[in-house]
PDB file of C-alpha atoms in Angstrom:
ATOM      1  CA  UNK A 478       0.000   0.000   0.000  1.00 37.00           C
ATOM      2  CA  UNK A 479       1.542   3.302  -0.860  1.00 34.00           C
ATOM      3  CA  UNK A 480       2.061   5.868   2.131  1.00 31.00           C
ATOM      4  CA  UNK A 481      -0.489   8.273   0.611  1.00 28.00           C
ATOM      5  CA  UNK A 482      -3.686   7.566  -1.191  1.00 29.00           C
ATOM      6  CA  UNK A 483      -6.926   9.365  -1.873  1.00 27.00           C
ATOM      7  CA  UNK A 484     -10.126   8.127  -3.406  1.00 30.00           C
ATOM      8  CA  UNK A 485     -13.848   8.525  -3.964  1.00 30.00           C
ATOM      9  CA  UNK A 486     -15.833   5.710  -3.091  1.00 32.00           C
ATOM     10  CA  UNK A 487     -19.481   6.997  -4.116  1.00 35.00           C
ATOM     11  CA  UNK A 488     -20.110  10.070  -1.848  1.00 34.00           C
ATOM     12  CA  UNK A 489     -17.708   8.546   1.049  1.00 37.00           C
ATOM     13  CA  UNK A 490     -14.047   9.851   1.316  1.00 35.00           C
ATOM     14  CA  UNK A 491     -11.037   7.262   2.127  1.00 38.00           C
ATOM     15  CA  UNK A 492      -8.017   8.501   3.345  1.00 34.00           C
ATOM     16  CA  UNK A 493      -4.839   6.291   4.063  1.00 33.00           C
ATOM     17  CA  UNK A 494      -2.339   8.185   5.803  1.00 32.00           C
ATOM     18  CA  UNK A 495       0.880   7.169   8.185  1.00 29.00           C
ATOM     19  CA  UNK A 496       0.103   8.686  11.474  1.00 29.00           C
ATOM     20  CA  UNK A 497       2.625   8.912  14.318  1.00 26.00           C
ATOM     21  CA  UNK A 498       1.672   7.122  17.754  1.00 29.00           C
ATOM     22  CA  UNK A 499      -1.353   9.013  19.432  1.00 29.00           C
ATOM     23  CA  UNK A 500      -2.396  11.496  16.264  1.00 28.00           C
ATOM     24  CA  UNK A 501      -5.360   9.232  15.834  1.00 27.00           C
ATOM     25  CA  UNK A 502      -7.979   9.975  18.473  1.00 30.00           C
ATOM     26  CA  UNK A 503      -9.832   6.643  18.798  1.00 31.00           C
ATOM     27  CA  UNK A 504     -11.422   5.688  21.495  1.00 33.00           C
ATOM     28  CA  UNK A 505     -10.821   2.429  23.082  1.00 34.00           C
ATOM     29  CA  UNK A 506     -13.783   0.589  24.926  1.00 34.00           C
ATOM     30  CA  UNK A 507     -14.319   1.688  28.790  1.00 34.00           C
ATOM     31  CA  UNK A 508     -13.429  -1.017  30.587  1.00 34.00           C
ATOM     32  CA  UNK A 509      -9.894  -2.800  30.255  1.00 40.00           C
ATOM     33  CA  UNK A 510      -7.557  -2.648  26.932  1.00 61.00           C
ATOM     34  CA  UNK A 511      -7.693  -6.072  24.733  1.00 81.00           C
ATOM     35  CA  UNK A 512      -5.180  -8.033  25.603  1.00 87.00           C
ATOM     36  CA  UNK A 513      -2.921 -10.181  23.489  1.00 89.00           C
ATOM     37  CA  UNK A 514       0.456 -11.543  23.134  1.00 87.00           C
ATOM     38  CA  UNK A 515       1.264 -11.676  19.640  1.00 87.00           C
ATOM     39  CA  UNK A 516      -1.231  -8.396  18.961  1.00 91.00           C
ATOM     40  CA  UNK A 517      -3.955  -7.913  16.984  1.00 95.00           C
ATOM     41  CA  UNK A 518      -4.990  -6.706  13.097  1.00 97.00           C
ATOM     42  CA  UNK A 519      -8.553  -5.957  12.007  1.00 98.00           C
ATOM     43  CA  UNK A 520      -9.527  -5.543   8.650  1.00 98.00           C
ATOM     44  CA  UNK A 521     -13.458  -4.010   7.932  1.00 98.00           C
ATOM     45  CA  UNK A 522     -15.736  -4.993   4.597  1.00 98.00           C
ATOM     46  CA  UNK A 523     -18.042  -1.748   3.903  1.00 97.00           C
ATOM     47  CA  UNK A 524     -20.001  -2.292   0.322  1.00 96.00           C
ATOM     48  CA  UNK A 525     -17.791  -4.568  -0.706  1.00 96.00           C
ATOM     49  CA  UNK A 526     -14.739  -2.833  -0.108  1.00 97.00           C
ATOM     50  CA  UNK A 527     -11.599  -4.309   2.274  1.00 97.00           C
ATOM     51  CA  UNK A 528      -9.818  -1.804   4.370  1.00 97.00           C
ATOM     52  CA  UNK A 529      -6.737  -2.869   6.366  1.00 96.00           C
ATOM     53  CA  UNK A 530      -3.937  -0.748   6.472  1.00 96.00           C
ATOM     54  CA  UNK A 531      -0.555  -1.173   7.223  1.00 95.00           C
ATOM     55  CA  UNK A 532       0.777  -1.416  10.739  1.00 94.00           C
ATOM     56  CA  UNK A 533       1.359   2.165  12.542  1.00 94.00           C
ATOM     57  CA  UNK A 534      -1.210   3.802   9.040  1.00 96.00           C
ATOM     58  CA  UNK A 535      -5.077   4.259   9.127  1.00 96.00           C
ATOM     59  CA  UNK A 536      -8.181   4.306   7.291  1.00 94.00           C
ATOM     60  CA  UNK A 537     -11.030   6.912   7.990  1.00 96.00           C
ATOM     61  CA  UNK A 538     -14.311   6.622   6.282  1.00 95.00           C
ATOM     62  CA  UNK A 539     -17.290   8.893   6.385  1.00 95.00           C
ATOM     63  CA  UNK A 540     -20.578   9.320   5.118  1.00 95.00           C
ATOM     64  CA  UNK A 541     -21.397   6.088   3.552  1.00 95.00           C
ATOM     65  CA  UNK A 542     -24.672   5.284   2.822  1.00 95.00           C
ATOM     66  CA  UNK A 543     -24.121   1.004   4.184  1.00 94.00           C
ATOM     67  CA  UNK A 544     -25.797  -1.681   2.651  1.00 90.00           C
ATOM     68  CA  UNK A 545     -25.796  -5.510   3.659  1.00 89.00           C
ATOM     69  CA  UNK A 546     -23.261  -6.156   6.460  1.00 96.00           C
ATOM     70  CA  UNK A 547     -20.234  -4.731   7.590  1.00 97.00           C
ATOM     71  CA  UNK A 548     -17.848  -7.307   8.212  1.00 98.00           C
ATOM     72  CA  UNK A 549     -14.636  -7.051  10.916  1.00 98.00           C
ATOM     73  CA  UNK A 550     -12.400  -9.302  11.047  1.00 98.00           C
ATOM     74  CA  UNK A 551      -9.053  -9.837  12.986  1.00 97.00           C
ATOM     75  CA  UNK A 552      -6.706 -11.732  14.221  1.00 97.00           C
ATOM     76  CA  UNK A 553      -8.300 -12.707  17.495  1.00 97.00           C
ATOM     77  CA  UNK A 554     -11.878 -11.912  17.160  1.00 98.00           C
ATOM     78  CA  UNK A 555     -14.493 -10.699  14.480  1.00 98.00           C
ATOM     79  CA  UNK A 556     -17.978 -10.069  14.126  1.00 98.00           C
ATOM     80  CA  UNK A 557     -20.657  -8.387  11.902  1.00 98.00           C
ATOM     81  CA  UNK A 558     -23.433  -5.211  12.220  1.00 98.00           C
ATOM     82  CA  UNK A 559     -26.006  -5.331  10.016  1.00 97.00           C
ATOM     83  CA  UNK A 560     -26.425  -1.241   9.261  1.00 93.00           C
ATOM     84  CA  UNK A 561     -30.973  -2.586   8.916  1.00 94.00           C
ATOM     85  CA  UNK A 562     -30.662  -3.210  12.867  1.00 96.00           C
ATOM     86  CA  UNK A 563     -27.636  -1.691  13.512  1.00 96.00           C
ATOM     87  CA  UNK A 564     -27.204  -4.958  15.842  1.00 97.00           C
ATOM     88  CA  UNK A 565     -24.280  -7.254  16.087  1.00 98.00           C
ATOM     89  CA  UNK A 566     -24.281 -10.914  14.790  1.00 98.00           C
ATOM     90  CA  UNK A 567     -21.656 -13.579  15.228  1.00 98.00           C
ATOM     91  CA  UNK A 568     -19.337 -12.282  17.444  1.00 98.00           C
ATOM     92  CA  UNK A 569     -16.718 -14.681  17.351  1.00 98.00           C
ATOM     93  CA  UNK A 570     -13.359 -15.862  18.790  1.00 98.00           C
ATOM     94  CA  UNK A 571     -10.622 -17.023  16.749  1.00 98.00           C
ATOM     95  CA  UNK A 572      -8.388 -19.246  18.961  1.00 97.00           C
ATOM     96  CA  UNK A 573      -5.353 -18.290  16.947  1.00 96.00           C
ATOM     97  CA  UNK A 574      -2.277 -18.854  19.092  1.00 95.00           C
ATOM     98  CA  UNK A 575      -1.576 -16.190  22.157  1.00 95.00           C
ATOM     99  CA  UNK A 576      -1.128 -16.699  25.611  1.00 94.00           C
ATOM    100  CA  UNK A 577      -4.227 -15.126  26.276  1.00 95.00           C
ATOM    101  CA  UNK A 578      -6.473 -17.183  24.659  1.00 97.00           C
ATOM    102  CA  UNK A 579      -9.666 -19.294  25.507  1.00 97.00           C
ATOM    103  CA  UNK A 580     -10.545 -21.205  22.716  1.00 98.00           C
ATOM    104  CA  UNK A 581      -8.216 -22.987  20.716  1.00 97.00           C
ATOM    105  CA  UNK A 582     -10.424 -23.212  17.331  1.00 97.00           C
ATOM    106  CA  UNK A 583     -12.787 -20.329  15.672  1.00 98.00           C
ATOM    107  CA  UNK A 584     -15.907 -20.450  18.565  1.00 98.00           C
ATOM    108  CA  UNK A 585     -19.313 -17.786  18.291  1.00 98.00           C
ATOM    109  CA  UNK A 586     -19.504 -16.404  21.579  1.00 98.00           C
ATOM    110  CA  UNK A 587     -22.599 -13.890  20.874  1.00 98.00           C
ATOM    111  CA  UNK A 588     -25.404 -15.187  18.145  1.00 98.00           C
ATOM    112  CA  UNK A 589     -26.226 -11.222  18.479  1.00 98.00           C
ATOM    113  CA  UNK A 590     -26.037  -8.336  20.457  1.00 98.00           C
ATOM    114  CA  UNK A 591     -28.932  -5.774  18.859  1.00 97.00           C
ATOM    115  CA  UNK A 592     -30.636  -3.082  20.149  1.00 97.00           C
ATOM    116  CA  UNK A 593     -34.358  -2.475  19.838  1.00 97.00           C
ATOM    117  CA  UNK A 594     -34.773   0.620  17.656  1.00 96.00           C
ATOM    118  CA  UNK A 595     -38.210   1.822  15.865  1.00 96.00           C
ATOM    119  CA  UNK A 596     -38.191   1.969  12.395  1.00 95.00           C
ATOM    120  CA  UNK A 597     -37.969   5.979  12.389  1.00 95.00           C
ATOM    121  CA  UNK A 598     -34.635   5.350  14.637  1.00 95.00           C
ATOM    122  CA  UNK A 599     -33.729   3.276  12.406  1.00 94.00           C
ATOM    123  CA  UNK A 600     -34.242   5.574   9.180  1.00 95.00           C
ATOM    124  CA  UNK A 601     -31.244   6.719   7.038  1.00 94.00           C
ATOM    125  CA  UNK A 602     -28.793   4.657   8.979  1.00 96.00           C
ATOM    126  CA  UNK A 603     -25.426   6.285   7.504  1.00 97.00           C
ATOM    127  CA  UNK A 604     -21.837   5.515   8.309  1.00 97.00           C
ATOM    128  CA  UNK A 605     -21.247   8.975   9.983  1.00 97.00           C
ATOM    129  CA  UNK A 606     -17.441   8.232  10.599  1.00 97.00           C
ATOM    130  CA  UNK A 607     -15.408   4.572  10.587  1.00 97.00           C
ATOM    131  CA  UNK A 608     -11.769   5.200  12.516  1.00 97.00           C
ATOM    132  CA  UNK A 609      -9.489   1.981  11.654  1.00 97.00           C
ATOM    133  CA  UNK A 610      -6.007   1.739  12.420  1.00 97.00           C
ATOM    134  CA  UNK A 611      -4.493  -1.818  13.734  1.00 96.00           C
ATOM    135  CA  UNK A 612      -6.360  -3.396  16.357  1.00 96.00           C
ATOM    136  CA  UNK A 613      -9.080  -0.896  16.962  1.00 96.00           C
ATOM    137  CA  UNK A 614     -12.093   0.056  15.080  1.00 97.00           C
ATOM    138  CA  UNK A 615     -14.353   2.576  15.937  1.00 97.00           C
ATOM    139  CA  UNK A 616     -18.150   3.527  14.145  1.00 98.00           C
ATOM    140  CA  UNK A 617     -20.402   5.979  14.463  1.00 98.00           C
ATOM    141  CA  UNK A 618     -23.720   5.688  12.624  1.00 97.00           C
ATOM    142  CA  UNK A 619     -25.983   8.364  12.519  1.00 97.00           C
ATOM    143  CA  UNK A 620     -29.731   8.079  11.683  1.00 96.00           C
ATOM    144  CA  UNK A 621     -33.160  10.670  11.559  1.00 94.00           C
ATOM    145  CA  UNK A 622     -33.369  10.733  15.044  1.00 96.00           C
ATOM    146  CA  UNK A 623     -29.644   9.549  16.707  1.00 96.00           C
ATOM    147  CA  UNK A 624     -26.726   8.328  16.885  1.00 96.00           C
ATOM    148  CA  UNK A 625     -25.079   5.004  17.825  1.00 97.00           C
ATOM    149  CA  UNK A 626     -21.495   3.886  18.226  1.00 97.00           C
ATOM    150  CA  UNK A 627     -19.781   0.500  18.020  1.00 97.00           C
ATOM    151  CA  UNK A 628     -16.010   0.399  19.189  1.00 97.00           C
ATOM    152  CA  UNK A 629     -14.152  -2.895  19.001  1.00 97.00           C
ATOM    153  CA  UNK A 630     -10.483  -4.129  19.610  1.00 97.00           C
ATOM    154  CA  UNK A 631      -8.592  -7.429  18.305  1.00 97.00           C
ATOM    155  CA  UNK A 632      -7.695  -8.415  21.533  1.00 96.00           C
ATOM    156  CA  UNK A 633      -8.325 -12.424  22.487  1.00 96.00           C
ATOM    157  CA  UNK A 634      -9.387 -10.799  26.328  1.00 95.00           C
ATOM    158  CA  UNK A 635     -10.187  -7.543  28.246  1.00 94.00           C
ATOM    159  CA  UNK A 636     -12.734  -5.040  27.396  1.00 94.00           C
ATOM    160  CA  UNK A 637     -13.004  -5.372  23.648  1.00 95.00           C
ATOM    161  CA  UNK A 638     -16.039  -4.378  22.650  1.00 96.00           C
ATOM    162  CA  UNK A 639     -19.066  -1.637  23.712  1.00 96.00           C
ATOM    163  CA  UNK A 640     -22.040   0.355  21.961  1.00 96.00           C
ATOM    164  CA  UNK A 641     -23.567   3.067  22.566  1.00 96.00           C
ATOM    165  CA  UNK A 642     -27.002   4.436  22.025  1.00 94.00           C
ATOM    166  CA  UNK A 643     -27.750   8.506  21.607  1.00 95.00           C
ATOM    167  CA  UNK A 644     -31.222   8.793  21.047  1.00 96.00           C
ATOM    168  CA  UNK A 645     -33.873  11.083  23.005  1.00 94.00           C
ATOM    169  CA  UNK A 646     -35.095   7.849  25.192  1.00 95.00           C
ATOM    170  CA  UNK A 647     -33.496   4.394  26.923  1.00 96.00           C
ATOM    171  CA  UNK A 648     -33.217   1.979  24.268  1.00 97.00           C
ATOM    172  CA  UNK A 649     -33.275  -2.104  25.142  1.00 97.00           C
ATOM    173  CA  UNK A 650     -29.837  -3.744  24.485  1.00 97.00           C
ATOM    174  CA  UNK A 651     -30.566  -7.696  23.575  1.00 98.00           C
ATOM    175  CA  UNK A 652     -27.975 -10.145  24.158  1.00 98.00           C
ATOM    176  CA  UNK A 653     -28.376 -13.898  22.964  1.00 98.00           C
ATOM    177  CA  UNK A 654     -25.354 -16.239  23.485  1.00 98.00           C
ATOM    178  CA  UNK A 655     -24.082 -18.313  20.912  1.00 98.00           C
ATOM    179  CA  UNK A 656     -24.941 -22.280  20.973  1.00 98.00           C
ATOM    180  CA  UNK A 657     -22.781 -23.854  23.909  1.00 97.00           C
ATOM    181  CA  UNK A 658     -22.203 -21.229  26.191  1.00 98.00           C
ATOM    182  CA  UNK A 659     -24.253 -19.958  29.145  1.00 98.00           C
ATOM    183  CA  UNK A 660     -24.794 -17.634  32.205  1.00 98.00           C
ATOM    184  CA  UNK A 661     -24.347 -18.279  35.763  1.00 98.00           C
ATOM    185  CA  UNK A 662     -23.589 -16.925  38.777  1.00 97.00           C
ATOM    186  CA  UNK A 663     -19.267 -16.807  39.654  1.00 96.00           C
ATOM    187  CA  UNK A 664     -19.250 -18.913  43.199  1.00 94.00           C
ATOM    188  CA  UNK A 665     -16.413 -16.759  44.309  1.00 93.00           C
ATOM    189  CA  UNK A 666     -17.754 -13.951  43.121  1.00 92.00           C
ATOM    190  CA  UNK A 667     -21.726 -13.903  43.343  1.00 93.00           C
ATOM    191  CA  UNK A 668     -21.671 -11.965  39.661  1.00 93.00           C
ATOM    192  CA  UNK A 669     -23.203 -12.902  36.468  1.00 96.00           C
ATOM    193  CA  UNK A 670     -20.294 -14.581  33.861  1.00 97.00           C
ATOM    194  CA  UNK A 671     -20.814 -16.688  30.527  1.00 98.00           C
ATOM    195  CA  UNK A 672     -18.768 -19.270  29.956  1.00 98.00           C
ATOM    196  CA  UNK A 673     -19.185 -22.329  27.837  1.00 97.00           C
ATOM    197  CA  UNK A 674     -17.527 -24.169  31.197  1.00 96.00           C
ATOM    198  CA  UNK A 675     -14.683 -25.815  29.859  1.00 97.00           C
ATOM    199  CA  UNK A 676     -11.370 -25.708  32.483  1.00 96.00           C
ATOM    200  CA  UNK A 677      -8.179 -23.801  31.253  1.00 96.00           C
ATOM    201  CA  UNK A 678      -5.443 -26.020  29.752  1.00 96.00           C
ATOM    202  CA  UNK A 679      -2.108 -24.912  31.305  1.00 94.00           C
ATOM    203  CA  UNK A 680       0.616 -26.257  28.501  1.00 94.00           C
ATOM    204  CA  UNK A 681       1.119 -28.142  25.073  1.00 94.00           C
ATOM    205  CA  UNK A 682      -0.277 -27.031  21.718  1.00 92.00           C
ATOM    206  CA  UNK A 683      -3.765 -27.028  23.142  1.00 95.00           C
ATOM    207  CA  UNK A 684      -3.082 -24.320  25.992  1.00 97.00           C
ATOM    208  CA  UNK A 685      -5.917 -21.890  26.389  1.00 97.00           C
ATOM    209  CA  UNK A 686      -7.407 -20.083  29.550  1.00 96.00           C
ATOM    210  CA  UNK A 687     -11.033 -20.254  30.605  1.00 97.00           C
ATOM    211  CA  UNK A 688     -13.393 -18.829  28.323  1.00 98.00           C
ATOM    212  CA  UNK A 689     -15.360 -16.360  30.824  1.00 97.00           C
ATOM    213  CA  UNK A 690     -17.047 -13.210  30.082  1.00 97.00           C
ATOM    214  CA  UNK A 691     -19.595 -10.807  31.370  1.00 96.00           C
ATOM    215  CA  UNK A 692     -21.903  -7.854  29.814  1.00 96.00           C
ATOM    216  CA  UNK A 693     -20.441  -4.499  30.925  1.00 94.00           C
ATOM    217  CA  UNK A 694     -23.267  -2.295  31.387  1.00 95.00           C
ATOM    218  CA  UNK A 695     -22.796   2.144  32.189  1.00 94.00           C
ATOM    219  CA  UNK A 696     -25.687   4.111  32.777  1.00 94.00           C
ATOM    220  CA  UNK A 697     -28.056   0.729  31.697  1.00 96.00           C
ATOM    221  CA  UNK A 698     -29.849  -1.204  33.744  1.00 96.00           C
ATOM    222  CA  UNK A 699     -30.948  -5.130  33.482  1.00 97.00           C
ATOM    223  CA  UNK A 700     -34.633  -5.786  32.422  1.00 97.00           C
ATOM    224  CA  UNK A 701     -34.498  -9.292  32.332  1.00 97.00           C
ATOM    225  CA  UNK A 702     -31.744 -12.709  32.847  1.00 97.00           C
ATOM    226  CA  UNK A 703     -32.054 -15.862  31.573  1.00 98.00           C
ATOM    227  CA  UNK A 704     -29.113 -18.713  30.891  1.00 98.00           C
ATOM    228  CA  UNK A 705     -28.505 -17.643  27.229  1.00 98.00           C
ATOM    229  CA  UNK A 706     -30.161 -13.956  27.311  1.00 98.00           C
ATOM    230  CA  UNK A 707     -30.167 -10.820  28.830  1.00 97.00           C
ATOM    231  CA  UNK A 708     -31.894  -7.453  27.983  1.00 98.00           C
ATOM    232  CA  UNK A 709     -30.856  -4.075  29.501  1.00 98.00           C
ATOM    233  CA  UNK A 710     -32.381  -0.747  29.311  1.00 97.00           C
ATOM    234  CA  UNK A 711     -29.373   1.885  28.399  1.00 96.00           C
ATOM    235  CA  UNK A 712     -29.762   5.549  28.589  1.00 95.00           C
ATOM    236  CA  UNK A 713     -29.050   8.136  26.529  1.00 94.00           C
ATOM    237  CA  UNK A 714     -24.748   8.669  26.597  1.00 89.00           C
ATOM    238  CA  UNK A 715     -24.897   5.042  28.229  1.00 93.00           C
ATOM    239  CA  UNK A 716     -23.188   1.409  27.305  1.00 94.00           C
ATOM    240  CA  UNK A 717     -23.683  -1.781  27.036  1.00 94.00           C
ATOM    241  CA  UNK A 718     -19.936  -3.033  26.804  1.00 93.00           C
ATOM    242  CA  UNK A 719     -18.039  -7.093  26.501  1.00 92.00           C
ATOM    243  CA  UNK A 720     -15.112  -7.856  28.766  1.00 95.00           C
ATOM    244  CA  UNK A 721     -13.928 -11.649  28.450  1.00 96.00           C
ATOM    245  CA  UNK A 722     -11.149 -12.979  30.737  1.00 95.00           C
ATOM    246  CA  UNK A 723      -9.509 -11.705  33.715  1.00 91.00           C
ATOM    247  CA  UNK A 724     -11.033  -8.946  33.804  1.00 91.00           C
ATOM    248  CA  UNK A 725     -14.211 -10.596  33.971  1.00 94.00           C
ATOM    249  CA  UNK A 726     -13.854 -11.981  37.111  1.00 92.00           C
ATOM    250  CA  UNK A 727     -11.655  -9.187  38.995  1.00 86.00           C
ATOM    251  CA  UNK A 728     -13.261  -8.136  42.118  1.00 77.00           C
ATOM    252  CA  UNK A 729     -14.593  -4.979  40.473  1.00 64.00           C
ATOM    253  CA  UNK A 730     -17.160  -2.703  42.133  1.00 56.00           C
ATOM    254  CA  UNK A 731     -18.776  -1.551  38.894  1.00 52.00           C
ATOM    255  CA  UNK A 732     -19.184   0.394  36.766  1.00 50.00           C
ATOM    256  CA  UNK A 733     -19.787   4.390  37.525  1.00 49.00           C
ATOM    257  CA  UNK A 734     -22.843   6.834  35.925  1.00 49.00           C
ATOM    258  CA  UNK A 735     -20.711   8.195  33.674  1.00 52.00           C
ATOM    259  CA  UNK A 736     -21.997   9.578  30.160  1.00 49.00           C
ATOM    260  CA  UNK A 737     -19.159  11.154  28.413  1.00 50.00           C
ATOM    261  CA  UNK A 738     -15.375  11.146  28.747  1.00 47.00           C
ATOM    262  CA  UNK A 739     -15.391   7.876  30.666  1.00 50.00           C
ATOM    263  CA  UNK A 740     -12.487   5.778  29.616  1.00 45.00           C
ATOM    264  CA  UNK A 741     -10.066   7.344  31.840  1.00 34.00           C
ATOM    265  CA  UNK A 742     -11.634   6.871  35.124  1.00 35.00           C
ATOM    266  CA  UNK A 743     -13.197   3.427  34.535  1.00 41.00           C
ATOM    267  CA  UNK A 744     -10.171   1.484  32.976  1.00 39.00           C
ATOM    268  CA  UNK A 745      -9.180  -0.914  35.648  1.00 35.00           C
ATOM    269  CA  UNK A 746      -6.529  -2.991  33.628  1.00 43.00           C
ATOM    270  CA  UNK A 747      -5.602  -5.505  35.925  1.00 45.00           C
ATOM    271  CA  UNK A 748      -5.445  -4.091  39.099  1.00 51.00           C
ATOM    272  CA  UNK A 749      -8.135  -5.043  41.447  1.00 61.00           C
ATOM    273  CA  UNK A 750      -7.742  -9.310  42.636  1.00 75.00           C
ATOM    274  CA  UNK A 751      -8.649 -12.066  40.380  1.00 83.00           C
ATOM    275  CA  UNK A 752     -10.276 -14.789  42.475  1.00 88.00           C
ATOM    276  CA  UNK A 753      -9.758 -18.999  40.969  1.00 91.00           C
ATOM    277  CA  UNK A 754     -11.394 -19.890  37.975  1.00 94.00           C
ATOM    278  CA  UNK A 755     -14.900 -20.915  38.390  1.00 94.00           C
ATOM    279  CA  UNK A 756     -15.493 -25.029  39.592  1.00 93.00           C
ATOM    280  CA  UNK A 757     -18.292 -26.486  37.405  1.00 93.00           C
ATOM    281  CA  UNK A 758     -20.451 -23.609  36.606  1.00 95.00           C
ATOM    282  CA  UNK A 759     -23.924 -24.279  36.080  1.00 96.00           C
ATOM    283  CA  UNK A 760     -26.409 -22.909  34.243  1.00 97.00           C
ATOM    284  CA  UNK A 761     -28.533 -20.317  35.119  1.00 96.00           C
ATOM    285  CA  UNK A 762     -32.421 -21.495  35.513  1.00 88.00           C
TER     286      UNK A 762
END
């Protein structure tokens, strides 16, 4: 890829550009960085069109008009958001080799992650800004009556993923677990995880950590539980974020009511005490 290159891709404007560390604003997710060992890569389909620029360069997109499904895909995770729903479908794992992985092969962990949007919120759904540069993506659609946000990072744990909703009301967040994994309540903990319960492997070719996750809600609150589904109610500036590993399980106290400007203050990255990995978790119900 040469260092420089401008196009026109219908009314959208790409620009590839080498940027020095930190000249690209994107925000990460709000809890905990993504964390890998060998690092991450994502690559985004819009229309047909691949982005993935070199390492250290990025691509920024704006107003595209998205049809179909805009697929990410990286090195340790990838998923899809259908721009009719503006939901999230297939989130999946890779299990590519890394220290910090849970599943050795490719596994779904969400079957979707969609929030419940009238079909006026949903009108002239347009890419308002896409921010890619290595292992972060950020997008920000805008439609008649709001705004919503989907940040991601290619990490294989940590807080990797969020959305956000800016519309004049709460909007319900649905989550649905892929087949095989499951909610239940940590035992050393007392907190909702998912997990598809199988232990950690500590050496050999097969090594992986536990697969454990949990919903990371801000300024959202739970509606309803079940063992493969939950639904939250997030306000206006809120979250509804995915943290997987470690930092799933930390002895956390939560998450604050913040709205805006809240990576800062509610990164935790490691810190707090990370109790055993759960002993036969069971399903919730």
């Amino acid at each position: 890829m040469a260092p420089t290159l401008l196009r026109k891709i219908g009314t959208a404007t790409l620009v590839v550009s080498a940027v020095i560390a930190g000249s690209l604003s994107v925000a990460g997710p709000a809890s905990a960085s993504g964390k890998t060992s060998v690092g991450g890569d994502y690559a985004v389909t819009v229309n047909g069109t691949t982005y993935n620029p070199a390492a250290g360069k990025s691509v920024k997109l704006d107003g595209i008009k998205p049809s179909g499904r805009i697929a990410v895909r990286g090195i340790n995770n990838g998923f899809d958001i259908d721009a009719a729903t503006l939901g999230v479908y297939d989130y999946t794992l890779t299990g590519n080799p890394d220290s910090q992985r849970m599943v050795t092969e490719p596994t779904a962990i969400f079957a979707s992650k969609v929030p419940t949007l009238s079909d006026a919120q949903r009108a002239g759904a347009t890419i308002k800004s896409l921010e890619l540069k290595d292992d972060s993506v950020v997008v920000l659609f805008t439609t008649s009556l709001g705004k919503f946000k989907i940040q991601a990072k290619d990490g294989a744990q940590g807080g990797i993923f969020q959305m956000e909703s800016e519309f004049a009301g709460p909007v319900e967040f649905t989550h649905t677990l892929a087949p095989g994994l499951f909610y239940f309540t940590n035992q050393y903990t007392g907190k909702i995880n998912f997990s598809n319960g199988v232990d950690a492997v500590a050496s050999g070719p097969g090594a992986h950590q536990m697969l454990l996750g949990k919903d990371s809600p801000q300024v959202a609150t739970k509606t309803s539980q079940t063992a493969t589904t939950t639904t939250w109610s997030v306000q206006p500036g809120g979250r509804l974020g995915g943290v997987l590993g470690e930092d799933a399980i930390e002895l956390s106290a939560g998450a604050t009511n913040c709205t805006s400007q809240c990576q800062a203050q509610n990164q935790i990255r490691g810190s707090l005490p990370v109790p055993p990995d759960p002993a036969n978790p069971t399903p919730l119900g």
